[in-house]
PDB file of C-alpha atoms in Angstrom:
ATOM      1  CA  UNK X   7     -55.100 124.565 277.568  1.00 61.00           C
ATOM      2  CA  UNK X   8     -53.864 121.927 275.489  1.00 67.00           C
ATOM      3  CA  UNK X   9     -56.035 123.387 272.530  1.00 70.00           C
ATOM      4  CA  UNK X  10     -54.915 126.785 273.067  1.00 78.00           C
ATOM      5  CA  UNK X  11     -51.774 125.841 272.110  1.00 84.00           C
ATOM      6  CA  UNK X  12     -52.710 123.885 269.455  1.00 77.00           C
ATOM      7  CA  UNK X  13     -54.189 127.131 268.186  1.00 79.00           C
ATOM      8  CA  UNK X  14     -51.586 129.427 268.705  1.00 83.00           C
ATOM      9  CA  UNK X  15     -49.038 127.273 266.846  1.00 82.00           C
ATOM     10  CA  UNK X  16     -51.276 126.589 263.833  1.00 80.00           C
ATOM     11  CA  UNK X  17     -52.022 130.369 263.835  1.00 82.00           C
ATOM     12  CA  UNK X  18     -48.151 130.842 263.240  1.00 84.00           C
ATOM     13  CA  UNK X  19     -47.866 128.499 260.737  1.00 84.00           C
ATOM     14  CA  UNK X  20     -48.186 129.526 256.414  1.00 86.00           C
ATOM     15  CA  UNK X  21     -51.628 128.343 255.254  1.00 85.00           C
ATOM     16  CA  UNK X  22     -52.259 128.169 251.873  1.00 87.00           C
ATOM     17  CA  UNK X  23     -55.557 128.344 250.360  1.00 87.00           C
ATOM     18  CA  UNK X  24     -57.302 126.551 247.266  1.00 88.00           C
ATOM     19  CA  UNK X  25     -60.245 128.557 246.446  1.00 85.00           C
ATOM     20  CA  UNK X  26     -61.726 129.754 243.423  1.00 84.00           C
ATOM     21  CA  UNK X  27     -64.902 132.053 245.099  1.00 87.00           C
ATOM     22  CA  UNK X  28     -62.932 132.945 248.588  1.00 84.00           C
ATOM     23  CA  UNK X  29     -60.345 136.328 247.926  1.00 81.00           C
ATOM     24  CA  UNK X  30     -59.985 137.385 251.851  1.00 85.00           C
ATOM     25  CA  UNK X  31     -58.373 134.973 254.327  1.00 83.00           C
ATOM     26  CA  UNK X  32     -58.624 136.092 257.652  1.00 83.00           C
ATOM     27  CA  UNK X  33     -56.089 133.777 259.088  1.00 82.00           C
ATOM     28  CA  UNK X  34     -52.223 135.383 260.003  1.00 84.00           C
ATOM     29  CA  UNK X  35     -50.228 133.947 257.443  1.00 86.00           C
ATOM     30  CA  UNK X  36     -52.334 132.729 254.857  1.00 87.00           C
ATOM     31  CA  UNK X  37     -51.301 132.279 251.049  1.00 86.00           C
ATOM     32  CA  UNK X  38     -53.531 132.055 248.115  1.00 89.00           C
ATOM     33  CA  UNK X  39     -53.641 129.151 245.505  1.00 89.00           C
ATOM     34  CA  UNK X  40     -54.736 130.430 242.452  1.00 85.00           C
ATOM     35  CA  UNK X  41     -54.094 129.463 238.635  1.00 88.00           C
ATOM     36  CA  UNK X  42     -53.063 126.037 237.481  1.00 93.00           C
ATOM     37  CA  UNK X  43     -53.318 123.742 240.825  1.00 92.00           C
ATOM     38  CA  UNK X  44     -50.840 121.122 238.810  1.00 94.00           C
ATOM     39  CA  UNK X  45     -48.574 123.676 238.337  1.00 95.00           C
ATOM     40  CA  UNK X  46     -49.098 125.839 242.148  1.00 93.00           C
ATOM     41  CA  UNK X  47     -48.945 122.756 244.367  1.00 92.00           C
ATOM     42  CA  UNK X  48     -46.006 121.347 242.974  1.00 93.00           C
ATOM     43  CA  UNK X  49     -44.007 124.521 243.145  1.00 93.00           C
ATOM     44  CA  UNK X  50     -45.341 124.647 246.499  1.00 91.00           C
ATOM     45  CA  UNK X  51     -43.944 121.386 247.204  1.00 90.00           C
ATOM     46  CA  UNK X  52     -40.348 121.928 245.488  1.00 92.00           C
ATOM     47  CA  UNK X  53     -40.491 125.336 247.804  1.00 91.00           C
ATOM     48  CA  UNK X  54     -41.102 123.386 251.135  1.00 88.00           C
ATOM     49  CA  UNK X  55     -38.944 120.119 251.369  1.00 85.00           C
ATOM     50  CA  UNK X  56     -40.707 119.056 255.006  1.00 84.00           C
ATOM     51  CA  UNK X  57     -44.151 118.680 253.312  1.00 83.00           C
ATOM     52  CA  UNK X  58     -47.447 119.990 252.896  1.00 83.00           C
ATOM     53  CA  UNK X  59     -49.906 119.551 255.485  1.00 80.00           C
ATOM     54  CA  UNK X  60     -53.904 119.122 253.568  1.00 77.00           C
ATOM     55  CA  UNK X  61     -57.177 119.097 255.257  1.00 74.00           C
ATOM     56  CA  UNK X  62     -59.831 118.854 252.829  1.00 80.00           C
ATOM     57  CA  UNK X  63     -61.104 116.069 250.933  1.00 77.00           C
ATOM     58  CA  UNK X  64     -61.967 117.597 247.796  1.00 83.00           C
ATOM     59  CA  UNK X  65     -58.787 118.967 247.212  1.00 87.00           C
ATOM     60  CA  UNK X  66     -57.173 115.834 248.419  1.00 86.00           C
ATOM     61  CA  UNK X  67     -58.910 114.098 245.093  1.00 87.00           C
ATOM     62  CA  UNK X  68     -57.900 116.629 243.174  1.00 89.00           C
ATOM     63  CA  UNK X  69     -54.383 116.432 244.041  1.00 91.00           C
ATOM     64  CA  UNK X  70     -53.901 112.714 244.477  1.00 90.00           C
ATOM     65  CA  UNK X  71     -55.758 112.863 240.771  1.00 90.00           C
ATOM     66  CA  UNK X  72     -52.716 115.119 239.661  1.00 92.00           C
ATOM     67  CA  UNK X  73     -50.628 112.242 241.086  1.00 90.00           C
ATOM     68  CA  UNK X  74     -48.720 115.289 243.723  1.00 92.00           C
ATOM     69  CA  UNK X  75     -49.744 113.130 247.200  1.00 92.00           C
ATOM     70  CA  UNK X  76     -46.471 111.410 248.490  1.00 92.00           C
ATOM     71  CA  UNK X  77     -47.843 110.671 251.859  1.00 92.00           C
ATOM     72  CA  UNK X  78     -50.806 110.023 253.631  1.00 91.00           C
ATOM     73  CA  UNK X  79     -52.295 110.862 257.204  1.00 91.00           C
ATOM     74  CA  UNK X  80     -55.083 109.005 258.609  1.00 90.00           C
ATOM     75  CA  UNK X  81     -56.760 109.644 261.733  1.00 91.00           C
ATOM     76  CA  UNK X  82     -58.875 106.797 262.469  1.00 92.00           C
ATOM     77  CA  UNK X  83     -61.550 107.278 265.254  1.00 92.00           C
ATOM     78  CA  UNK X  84     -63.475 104.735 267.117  1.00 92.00           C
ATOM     79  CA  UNK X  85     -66.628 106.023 265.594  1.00 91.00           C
ATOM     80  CA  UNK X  86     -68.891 104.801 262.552  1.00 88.00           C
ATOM     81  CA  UNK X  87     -70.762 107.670 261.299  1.00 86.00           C
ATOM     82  CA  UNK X  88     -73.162 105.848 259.053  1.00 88.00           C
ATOM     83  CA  UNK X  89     -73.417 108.537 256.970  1.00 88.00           C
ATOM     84  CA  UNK X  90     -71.623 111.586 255.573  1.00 83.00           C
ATOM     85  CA  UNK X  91     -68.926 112.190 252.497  1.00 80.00           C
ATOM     86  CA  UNK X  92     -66.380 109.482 252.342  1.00 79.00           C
ATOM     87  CA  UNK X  93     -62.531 109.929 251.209  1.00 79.00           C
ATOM     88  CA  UNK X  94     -62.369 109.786 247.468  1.00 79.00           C
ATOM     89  CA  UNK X  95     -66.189 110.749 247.214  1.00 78.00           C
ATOM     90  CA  UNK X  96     -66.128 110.184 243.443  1.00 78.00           C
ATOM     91  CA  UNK X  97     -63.035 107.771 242.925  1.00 80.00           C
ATOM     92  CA  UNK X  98     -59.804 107.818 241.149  1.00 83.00           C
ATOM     93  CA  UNK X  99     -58.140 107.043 238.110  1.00 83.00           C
ATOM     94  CA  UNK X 100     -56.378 103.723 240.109  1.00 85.00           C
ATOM     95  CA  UNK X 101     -55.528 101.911 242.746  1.00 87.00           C
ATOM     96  CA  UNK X 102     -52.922 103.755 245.471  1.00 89.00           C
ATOM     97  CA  UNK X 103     -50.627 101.345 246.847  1.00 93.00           C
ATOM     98  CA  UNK X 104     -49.377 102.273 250.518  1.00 95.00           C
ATOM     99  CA  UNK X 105     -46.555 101.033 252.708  1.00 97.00           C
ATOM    100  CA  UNK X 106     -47.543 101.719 256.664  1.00 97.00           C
ATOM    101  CA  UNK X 107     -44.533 104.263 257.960  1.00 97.00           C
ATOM    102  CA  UNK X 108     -46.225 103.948 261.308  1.00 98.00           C
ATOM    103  CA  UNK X 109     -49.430 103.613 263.343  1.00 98.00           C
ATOM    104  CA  UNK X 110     -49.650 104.957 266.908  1.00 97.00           C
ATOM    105  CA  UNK X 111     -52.761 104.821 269.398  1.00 96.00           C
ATOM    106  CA  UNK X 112     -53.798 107.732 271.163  1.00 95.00           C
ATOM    107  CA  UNK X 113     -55.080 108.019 274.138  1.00 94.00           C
ATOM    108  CA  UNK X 114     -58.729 108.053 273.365  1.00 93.00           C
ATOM    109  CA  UNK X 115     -59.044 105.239 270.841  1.00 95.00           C
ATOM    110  CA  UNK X 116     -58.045 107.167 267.824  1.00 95.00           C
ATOM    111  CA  UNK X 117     -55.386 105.683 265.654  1.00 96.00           C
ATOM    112  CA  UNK X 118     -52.236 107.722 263.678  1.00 95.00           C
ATOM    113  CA  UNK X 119     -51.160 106.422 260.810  1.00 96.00           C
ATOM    114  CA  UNK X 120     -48.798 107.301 258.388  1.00 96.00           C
ATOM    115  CA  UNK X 121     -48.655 105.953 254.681  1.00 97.00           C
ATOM    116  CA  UNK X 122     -45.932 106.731 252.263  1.00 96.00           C
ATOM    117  CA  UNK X 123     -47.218 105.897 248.236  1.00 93.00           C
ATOM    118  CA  UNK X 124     -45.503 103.272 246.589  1.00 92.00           C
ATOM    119  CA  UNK X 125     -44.204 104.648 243.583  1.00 83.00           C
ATOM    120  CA  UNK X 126     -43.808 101.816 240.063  1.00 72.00           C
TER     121      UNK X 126
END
């Protein structure tokens, strides 16, 4: 049940899309990024004080790359893979500094945390 409503919220929420192959998006609500991602995401950002919500790792190194990630989200889970893409497949330009806004354990072993970027 709990996932149901999971779903129905994120189904009412705007979704905006980074693609440059994808032009249909199924999902109610969904906005497509297109043109200069610098330029989109930040306007996108100045449009929506509460944040941005990303999900994808690639575009996460993009933007973080364009310097436009405030604010980081980690799920950690009580798994090790052993395999598999990692965050920041192919690096950055530098080093990130982070200052821990909070971490909170879930029930099942998984951690929340919450980075903001040190800026200077």
């Amino acid at each position: 049940m709990a996932v149901r409503e999971w779903a129905v919220k994120l189904e009412a929420k705007p979704k905006y899309v980074v693609s440059t192959t994808r032009k249909n998006f199924p999902w109610t609500n969904s906005h497509h990024i297109a043109g200069d991602l610098r330029t989109a995401v930040q306007a996108l950002k100045d449009a929506t004080p509460a944040g941005v919500l990303l999900g994808s790792g690639k575009l996460a190194t993009e933007l973080d790359r364009l310097d436009l990630i405030d604010e980081y989200q980690f799920l950690i889970h009580p798994r090790i893979a052993g395999h598999g893409p990692t965050l920041y497949q192919s690096g950055l330009p530098s080093t990130r500094r982070l200052e821990l806004v909070s971490a909170k354990p879930l029930h099942n072993g998984t951690v929340a945390m919450h980075y903001r970027r040190e800026r200077g």
